[in-house]
Short mmCIF file of C-alpha atoms in Angstrom, two decimals:
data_model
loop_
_atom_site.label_atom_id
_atom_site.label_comp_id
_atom_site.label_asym_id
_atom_site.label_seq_id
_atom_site.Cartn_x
_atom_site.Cartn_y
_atom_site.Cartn_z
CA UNK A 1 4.88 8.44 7.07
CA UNK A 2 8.13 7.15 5.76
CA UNK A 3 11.21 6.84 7.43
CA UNK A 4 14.38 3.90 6.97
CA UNK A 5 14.04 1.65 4.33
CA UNK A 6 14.67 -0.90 7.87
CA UNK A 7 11.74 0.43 9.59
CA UNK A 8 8.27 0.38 7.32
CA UNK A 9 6.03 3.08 9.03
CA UNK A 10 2.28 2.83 10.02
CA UNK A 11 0.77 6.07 11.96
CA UNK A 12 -2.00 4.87 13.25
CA UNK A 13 -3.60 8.47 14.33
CA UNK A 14 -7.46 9.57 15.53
CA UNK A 15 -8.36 12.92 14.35
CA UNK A 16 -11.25 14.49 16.80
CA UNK A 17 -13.68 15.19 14.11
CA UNK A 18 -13.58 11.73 12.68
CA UNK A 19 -15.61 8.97 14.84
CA UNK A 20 -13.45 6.64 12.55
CA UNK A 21 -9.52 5.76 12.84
CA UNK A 22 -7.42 6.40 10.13
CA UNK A 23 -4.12 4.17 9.24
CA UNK A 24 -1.36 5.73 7.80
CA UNK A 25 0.28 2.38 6.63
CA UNK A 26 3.79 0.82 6.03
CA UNK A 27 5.85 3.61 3.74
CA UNK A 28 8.87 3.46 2.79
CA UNK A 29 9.01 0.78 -0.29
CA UNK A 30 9.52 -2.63 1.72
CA UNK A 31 12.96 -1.65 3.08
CA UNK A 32 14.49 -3.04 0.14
CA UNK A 33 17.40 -1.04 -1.58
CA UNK A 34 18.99 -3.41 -4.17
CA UNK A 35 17.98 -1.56 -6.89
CA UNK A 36 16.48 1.28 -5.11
CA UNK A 37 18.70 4.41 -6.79
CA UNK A 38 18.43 2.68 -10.38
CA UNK A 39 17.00 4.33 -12.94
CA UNK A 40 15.23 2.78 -16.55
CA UNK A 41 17.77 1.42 -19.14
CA UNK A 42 16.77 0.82 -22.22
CA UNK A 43 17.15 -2.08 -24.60
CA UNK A 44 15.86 -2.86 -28.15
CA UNK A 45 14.22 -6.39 -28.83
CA UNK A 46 13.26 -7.33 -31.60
CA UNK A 47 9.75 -5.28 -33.26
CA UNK A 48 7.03 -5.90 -31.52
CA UNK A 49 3.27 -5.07 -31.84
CA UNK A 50 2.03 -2.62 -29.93
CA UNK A 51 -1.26 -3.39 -28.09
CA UNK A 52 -4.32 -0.67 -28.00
CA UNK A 53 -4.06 0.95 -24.42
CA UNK A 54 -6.92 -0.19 -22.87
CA UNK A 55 -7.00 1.17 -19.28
CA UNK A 56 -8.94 -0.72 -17.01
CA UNK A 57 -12.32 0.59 -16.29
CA UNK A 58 -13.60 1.14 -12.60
CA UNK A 59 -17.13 -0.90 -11.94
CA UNK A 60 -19.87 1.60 -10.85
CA UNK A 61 -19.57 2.59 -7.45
CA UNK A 62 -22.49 0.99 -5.06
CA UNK A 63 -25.32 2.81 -4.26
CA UNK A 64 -24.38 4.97 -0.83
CA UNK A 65 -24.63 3.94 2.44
CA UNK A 66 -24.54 0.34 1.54
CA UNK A 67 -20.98 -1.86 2.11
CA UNK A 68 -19.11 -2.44 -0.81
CA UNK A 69 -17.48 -5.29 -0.11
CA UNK A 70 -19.31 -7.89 2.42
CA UNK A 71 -17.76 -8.93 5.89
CA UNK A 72 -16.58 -13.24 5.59
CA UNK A 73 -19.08 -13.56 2.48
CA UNK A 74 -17.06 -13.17 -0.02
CA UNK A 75 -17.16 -16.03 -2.91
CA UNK A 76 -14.29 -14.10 -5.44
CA UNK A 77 -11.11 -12.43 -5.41
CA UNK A 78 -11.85 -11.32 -9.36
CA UNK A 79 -10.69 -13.02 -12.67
CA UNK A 80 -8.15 -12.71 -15.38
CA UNK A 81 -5.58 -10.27 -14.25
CA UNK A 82 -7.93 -8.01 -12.29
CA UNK A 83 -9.37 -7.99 -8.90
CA UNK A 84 -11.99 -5.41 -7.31
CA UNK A 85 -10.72 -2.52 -4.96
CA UNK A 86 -13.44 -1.31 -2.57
CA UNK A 87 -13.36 1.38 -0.17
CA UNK A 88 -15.72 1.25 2.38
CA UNK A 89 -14.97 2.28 5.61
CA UNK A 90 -14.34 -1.24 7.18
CA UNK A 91 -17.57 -1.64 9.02
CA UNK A 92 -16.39 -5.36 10.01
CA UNK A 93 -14.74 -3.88 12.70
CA UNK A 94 -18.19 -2.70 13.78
CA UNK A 95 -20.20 -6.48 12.94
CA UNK A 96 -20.81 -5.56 9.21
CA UNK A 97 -23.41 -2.52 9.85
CA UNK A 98 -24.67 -0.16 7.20
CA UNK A 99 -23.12 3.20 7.50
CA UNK A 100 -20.28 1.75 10.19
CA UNK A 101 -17.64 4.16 9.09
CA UNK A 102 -13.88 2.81 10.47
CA UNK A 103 -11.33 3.35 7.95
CA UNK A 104 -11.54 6.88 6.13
CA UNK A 105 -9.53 6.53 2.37
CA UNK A 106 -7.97 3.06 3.07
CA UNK A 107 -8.61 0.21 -0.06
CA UNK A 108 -9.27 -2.89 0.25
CA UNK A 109 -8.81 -6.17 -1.64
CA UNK A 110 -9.94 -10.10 -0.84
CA UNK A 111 -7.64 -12.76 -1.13
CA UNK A 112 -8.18 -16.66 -1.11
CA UNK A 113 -5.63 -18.17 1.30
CA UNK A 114 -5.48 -22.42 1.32
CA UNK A 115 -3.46 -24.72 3.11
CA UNK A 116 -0.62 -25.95 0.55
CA UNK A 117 -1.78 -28.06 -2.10
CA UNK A 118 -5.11 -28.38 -0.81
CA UNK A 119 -7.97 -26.74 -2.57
CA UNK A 120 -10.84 -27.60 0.35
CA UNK A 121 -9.16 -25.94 3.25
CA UNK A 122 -8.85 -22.60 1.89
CA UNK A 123 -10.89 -19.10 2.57
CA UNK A 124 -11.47 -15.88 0.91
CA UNK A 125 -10.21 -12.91 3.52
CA UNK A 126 -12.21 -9.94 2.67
CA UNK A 127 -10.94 -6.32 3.72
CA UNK A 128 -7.03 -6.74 2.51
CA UNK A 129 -5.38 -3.37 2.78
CA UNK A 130 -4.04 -2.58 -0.42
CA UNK A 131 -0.31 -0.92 0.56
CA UNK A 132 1.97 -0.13 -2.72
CA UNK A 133 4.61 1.50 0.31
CA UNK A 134 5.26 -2.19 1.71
CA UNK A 135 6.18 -5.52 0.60
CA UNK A 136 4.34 -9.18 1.94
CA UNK A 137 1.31 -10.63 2.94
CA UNK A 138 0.37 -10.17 6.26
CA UNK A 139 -2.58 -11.68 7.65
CA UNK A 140 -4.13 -11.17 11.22
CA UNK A 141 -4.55 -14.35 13.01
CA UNK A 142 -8.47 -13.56 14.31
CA UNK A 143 -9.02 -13.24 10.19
CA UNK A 144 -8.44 -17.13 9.51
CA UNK A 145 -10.48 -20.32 10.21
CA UNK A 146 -9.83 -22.56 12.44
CA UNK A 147 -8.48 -25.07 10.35
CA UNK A 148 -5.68 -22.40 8.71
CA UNK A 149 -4.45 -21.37 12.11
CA UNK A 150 -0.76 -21.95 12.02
CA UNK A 151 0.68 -25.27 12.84
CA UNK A 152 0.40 -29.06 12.28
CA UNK A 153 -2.91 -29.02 10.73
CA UNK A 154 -3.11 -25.56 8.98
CA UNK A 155 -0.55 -23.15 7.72
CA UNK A 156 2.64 -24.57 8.07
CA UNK A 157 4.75 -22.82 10.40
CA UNK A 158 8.31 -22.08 9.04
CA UNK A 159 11.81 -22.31 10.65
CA UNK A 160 14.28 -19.97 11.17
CA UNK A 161 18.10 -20.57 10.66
CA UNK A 162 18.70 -22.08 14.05
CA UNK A 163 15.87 -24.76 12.87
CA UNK A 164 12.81 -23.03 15.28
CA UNK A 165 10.01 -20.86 14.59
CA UNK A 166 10.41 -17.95 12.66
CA UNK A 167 8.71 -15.09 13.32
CA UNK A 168 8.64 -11.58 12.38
CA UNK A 169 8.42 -7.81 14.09
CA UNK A 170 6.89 -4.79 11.98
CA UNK A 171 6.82 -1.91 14.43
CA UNK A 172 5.22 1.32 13.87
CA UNK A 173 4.74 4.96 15.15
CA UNK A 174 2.57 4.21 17.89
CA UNK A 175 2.12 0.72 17.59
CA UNK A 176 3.78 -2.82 16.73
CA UNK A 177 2.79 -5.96 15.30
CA UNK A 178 4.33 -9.60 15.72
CA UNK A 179 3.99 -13.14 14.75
CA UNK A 180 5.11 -16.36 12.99
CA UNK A 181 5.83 -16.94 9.41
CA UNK A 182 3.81 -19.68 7.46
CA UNK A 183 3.33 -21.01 4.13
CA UNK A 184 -0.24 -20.62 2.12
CA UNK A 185 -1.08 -20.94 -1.24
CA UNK A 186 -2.82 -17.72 -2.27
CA UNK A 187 -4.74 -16.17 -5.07
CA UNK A 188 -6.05 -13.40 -6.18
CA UNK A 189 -8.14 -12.90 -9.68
CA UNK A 190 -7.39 -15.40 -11.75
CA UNK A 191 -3.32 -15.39 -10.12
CA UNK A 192 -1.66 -17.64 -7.87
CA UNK A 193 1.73 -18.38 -5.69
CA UNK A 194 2.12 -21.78 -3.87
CA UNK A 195 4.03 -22.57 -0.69
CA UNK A 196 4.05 -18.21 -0.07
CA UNK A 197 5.88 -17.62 2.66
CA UNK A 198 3.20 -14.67 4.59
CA UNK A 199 3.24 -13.27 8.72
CA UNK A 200 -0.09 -14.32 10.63
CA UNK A 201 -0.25 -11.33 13.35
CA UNK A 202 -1.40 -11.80 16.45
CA UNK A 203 -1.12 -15.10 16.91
CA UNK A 204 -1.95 -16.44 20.58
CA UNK A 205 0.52 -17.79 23.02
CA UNK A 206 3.64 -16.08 21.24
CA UNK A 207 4.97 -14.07 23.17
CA UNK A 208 6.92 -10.51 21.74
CA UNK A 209 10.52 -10.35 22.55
CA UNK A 210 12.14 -7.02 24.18
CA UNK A 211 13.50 -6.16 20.90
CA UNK A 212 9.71 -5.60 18.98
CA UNK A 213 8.73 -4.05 22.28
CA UNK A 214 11.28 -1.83 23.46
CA UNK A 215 10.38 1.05 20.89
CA UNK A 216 7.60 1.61 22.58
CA UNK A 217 3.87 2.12 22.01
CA UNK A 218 1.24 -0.58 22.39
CA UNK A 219 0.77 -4.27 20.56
CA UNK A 220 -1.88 -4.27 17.20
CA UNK A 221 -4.15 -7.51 18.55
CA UNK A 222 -7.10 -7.01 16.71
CA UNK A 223 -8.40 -6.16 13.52
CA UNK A 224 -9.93 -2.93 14.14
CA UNK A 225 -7.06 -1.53 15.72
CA UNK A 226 -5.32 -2.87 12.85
CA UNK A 227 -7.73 -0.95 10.15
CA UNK A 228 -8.28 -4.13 8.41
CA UNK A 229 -8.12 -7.89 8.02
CA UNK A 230 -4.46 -7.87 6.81
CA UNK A 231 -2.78 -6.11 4.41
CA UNK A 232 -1.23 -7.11 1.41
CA UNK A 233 2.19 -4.92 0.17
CA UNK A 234 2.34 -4.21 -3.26
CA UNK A 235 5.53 -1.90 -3.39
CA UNK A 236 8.48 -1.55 -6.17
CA UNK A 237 10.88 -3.28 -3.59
CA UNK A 238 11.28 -7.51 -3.78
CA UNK A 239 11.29 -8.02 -0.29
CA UNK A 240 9.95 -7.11 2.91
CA UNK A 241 11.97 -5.56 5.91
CA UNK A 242 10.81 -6.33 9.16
CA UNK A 243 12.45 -7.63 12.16
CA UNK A 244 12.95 -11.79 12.09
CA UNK A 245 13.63 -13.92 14.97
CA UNK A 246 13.95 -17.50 15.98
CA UNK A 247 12.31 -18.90 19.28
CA UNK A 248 12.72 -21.86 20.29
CA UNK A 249 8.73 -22.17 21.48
CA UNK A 250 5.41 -20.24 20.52
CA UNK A 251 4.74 -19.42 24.19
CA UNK A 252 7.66 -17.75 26.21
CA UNK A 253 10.69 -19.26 25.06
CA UNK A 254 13.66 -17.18 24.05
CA UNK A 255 13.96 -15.59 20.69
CA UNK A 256 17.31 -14.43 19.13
CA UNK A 257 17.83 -12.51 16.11
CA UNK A 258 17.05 -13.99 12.71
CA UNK A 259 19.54 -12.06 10.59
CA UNK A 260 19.85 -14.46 7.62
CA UNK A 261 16.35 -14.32 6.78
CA UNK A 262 16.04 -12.02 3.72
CA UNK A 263 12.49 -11.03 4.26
CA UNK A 264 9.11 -12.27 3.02
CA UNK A 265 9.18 -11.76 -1.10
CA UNK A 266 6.59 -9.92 -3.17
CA UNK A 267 3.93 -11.59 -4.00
CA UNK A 268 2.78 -10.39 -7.40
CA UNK A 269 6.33 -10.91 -7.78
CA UNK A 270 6.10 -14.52 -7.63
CA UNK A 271 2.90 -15.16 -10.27
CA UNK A 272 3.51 -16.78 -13.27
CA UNK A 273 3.04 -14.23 -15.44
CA UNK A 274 1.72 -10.74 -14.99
CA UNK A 275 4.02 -10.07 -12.34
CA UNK A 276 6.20 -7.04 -13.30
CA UNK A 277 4.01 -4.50 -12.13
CA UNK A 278 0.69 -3.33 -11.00
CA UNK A 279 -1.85 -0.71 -11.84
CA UNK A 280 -4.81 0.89 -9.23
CA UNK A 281 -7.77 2.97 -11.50
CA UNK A 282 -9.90 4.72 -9.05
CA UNK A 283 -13.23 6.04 -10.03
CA UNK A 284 -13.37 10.33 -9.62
CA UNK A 285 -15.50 11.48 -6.38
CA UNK A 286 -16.90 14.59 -5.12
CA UNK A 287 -14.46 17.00 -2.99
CA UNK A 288 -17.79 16.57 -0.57
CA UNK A 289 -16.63 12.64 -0.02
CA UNK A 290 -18.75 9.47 -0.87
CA UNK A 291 -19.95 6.72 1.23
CA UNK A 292 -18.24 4.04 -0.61
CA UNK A 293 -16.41 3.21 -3.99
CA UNK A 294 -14.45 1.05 -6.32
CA UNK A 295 -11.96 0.97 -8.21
CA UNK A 296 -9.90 -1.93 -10.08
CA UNK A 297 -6.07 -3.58 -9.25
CA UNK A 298 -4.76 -4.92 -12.42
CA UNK A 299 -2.09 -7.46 -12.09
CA UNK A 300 1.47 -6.49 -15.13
CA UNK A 301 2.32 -3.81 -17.26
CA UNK A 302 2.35 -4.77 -21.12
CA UNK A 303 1.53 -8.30 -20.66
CA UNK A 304 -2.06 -8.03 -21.84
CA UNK A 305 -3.84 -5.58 -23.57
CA UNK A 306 -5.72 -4.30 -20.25
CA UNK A 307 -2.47 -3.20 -18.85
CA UNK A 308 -0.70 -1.44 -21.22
CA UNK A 309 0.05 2.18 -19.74
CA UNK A 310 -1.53 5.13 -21.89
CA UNK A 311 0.86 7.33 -23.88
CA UNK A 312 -0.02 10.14 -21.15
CA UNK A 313 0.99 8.57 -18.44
CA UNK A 314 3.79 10.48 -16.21
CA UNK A 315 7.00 7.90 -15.43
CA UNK A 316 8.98 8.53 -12.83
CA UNK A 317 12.06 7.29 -11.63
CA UNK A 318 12.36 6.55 -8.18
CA UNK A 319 15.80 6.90 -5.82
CA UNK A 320 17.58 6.57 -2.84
CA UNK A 321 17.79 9.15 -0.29
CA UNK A 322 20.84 8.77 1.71
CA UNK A 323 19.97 12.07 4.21
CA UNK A 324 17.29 10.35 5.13
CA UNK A 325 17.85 6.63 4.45
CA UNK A 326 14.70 6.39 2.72
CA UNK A 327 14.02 4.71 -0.97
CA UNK A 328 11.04 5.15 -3.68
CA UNK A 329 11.19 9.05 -3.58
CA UNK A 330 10.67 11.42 -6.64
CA UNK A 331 10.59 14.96 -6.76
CA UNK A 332 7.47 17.39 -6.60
CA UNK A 333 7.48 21.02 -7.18
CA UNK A 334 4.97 22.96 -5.56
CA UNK A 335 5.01 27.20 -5.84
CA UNK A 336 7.78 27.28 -6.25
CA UNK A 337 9.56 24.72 -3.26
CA UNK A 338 10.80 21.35 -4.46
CA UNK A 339 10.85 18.28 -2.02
CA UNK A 340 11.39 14.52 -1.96
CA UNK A 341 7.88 12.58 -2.32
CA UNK A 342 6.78 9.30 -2.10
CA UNK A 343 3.37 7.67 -3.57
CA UNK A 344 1.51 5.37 -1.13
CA UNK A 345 -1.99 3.89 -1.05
CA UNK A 346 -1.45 2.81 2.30
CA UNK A 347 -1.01 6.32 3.48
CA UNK A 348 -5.30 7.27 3.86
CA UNK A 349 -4.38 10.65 2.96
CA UNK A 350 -2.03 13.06 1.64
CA UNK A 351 0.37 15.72 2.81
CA UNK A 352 1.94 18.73 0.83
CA UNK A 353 4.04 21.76 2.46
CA UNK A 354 2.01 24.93 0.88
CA UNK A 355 2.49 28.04 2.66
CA UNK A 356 -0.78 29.62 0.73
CA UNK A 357 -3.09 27.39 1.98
CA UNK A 358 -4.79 28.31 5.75
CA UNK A 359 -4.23 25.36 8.13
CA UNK A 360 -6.58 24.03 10.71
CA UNK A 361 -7.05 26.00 14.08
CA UNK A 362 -6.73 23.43 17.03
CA UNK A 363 -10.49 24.61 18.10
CA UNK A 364 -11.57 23.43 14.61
CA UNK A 365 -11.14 19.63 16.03
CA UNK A 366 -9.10 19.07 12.63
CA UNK A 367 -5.19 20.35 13.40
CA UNK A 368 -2.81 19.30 11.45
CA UNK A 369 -5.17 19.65 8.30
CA UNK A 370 -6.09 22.29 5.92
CA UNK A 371 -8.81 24.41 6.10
CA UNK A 372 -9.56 26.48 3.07
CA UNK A 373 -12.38 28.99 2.66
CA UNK A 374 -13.19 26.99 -0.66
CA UNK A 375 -11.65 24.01 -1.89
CA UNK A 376 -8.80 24.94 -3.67
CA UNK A 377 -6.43 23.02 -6.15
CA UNK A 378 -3.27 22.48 -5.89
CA UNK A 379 -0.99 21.92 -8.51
CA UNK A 380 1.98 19.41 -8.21
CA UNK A 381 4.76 19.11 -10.61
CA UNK A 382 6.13 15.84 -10.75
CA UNK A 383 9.78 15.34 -11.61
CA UNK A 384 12.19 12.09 -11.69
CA UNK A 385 14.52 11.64 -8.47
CA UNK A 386 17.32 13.33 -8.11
CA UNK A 387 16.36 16.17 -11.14
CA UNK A 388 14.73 19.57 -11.37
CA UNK A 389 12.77 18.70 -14.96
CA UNK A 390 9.14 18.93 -14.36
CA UNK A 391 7.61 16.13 -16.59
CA UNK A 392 4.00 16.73 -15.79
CA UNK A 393 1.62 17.84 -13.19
CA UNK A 394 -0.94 16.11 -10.70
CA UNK A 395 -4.32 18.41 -9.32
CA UNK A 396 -4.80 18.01 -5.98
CA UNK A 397 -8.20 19.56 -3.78
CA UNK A 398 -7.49 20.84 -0.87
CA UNK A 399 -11.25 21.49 1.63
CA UNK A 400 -11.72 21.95 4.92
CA UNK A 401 -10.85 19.75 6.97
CA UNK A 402 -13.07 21.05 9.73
CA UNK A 403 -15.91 20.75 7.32
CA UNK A 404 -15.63 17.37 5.96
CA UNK A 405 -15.38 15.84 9.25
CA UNK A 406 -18.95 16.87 9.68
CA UNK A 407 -19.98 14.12 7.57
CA UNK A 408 -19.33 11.00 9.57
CA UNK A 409 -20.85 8.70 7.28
CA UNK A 410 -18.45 8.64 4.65
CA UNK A 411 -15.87 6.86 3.90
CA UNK A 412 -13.77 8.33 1.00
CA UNK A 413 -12.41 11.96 0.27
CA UNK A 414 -10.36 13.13 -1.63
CA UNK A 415 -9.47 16.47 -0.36
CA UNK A 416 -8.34 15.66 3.25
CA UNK A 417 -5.10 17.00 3.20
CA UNK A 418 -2.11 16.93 6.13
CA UNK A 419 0.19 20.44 6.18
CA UNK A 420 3.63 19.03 6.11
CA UNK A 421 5.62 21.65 8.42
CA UNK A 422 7.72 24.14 7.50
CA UNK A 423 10.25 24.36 4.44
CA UNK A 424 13.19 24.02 7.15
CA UNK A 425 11.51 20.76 8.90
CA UNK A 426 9.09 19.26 6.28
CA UNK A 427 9.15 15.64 5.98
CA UNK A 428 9.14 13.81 2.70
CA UNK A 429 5.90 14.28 0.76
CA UNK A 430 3.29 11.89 0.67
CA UNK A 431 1.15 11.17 -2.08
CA UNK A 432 -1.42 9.14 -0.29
CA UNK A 433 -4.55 7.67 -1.71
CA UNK A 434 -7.17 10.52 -1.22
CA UNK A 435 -4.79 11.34 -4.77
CA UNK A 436 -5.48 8.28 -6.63
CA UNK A 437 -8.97 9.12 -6.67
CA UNK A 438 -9.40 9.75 -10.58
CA UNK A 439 -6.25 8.50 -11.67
CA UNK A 440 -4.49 5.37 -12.98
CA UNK A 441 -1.60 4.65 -10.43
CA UNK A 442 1.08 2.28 -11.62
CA UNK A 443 4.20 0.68 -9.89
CA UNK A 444 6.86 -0.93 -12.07
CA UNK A 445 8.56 -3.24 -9.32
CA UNK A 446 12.64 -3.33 -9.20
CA UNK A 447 14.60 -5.48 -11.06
CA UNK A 448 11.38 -5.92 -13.32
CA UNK A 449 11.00 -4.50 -17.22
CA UNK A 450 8.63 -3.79 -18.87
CA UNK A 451 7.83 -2.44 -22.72
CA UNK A 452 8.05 1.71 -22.87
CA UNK A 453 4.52 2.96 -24.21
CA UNK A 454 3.98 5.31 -21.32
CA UNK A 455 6.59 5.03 -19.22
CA UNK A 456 9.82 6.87 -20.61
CA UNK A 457 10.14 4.87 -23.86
CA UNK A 458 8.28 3.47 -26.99
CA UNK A 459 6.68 -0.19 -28.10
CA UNK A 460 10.24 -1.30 -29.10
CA UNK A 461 12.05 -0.27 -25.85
CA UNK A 462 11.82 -1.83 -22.70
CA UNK A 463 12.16 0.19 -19.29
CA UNK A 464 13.89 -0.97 -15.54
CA UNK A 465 11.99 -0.12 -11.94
CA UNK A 466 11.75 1.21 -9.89
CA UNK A 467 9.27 3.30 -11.37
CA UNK A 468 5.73 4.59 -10.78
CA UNK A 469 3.43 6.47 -13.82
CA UNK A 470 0.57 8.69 -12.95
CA UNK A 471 -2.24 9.05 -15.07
#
């Protein structure tokens, strides 16, 4: 769930009728809020041509009960502009077996991570959370060969302002994680960023300072507590917004605040080209759940003619909430009760505040859930920050909770739905990815444009993010 736009939020919560753990990742946008309240401006080049929409198309999803994605044998991150999503249910965690259901609704992505400027010491990290509700690359230490473990001879370590290691704090919830900062050149489909500055988590012999610590709740030290390999944050905002430090050795030395640091940058941000904005298509599933499927990241939004945003596409413009600190929200109207909302496919499912729906009895095993007779749809208006203007509507199923979480072998749903209080203590929204099931998800970043068709304007106007567009 989402709270400061200084303190990216991970839940990491068991439900009782789930064998699997389910990560509610880093919300809140990356922290950053330099153009958080802005809305799109438009501009008018010169004529252009306006591309056929062509939506990227979903490969079929694998045949059930078999992993989608394999565990360290991956040989490609995807080509062109697009890379493969998979959903799987992490069975790494469990050594790679059939059926080894860990992660219910979270994506995944592989990324190829090499030393800088060398193209032999490099790997391809498999099971990369996909997270549009945080910024940065954040790979867990356990993850990476031996020869890219941080230091002299792998991923250069980098240095803080008082000229010794910098390392970064992300703390959660219920949880933490913490580690040093290195440089990697990365890529991803046929994309690439050299000399990325990314956190390796985990890392042995540094120790946490009191300041990561003190908010309680334990240390994330291994990838299936973390719910995946790393993740990589995809949001609207530049930067990152964790906690940075200097200390003046890996292994117990003293650490001091590492205020000057800005935070580690976006990086789709920092491709070449194709780096204004992203799109996530997701294949529609059964409200009964699947075992596995796949969907497709593509990489810009009209800068090719696989990424141009169809005319009935919903844009919304995202803003600042300065009640509750928070950026990236939009409005959503549901019978009848409006509240803030933010999209995140880090968050493994959603929540919605609907007083008409029955919620989970505590002797179910699935409180804190619906649990409809029937699955039921719910209908969302979707409105701009800030306004009351309902410019278009999202479905949601809502099933029983209770039921679902019979069916321990699956790994994606898409109507596993959290109640969200009352109207007098209901926290934001959250669109979470159970919702992008069926849908084309897109993210214009801040400070980025990009040409209209879909989003607001028309093939010779140009839009501003933050924004997202449902589809």
């Amino acid at each position: 769930m989402k709270v400061s736009q200084l303190a990216r939020i991970h839940a990491l919560i068991t439900i009782s009728m789930f064998s699997a753990t389910m990560l509610l990742s880093a919300c809140g946008g990356g922290g950053s809020s330099n153009n958080g309240n802005s809305s799109p401006t438009a501009t008018t080049p010169p004529p252009v041509v306006t591309p056929t929409p062509t939506p990227p198309t979903p490969p079929t999803p694998p045949t059930a009960g078999t992993p989608a994605m394999g565990c360290g044998n991956v040989t490609s991150t995807g080509t062109g502009n697009t890379t493969q999503i998979v959903v799987d249910g992490f069975p790494c965690a469990a050594g790679g077996g059939v059926g080894q259901i860990n992660q219910v609704d979270q994506p995944y992505v592989s990324v190829k991570i090499c030393a800088p400027g060398s193209t032999t010491n490099c790997q391809i990290i498999d099971h990369i959370i996909l997270d549009t509700g945080s910024t940065g690359l954040h790979i867990m230490a356990s993850a990476l060969s031996p020869s890219l473990q941080p230091g002299a001879t792998g991923l250069p370590l980098m240095a803080g302002s008082a000229g010794t290691t910098l390392t970064e704090c992300e703390v959660y919830v219920t949880s933490y994680v913490y580690g040093p900062l290195a440089t990697a050149d990365v890529y991803i489909a046929g994309e690439a960023v050299k000399n990325l500055p990314m956190q390796v988590i985990a890392q042995p012999g540094y120790t946490t300072p009191t300041a990561c610590s003190k908010g309680g709740g334990t240390a994330t030290q291994s990838t299936a507590s973390f719910g995946g390999n790393g993740i990589i944050g995809v949001s609207f905002a530049s930067v990152d917004s964790g906690l940075f430090f200097d200390c003046n050795n890996s292994a117990s030395g003293t650490c001091v605040n590492d205020n000057s640091f800005v935070g580690l940058p976006h990086p789709v941000q920092k491709f070449a080209t194709d780096n204004n904005g992203i799109s996530i298509t997701m294949p529609a599933i059964s409200t009964s759940g699947v075992a596995s499927a796949v969907g497709t990241l593509t990489f810009g939004i009209s800068t090719q003619t696989n990424n141009v945003p169809s005319t009935s596409t919903i844009p919304l413009v995202l803003g600042f909430n300065t009640t509750n600190g928070t950026d990236g929200d939009f409005q959503t109207l549901i019978n009848g009760y409006w509240q803030l909302t933010y999209m995140d496919s880090g968050t493994t499912e959603d929540t919605l505040l609907d007083a008409a729906l029955p919620a989970c009895t505590s002797a179910s095993g699935a409180s804190g859930l619906y649990c409809p007779t029937s699955v039921t749809n719910v209908s969302i208006g979707l409105a701009d920050f800030n306004t009351s203007t309902v410019k278009g509507t999202l479905t949601t199923p809502v099933g029983n909770a209770s039921t679902l979480g019979a069916s321990t072998n699956l790994a994606a749903f898409n109507d596993l739905i959290y109640t969200n209080g009352t109207a007098a203590s209901a926290q934001p929204q959250v669109i979470g990815f159970s919702n992008f099931f069926g849908h084309t998800m897109w993210v214009l970043f801040e400070n980025s444009s990009a040409q209209g068709t879909g989003l607001g304007g028309t093939a010779n106007t140009k839009v501003t993010g933050p924004m997202y567009g449902v589809n």
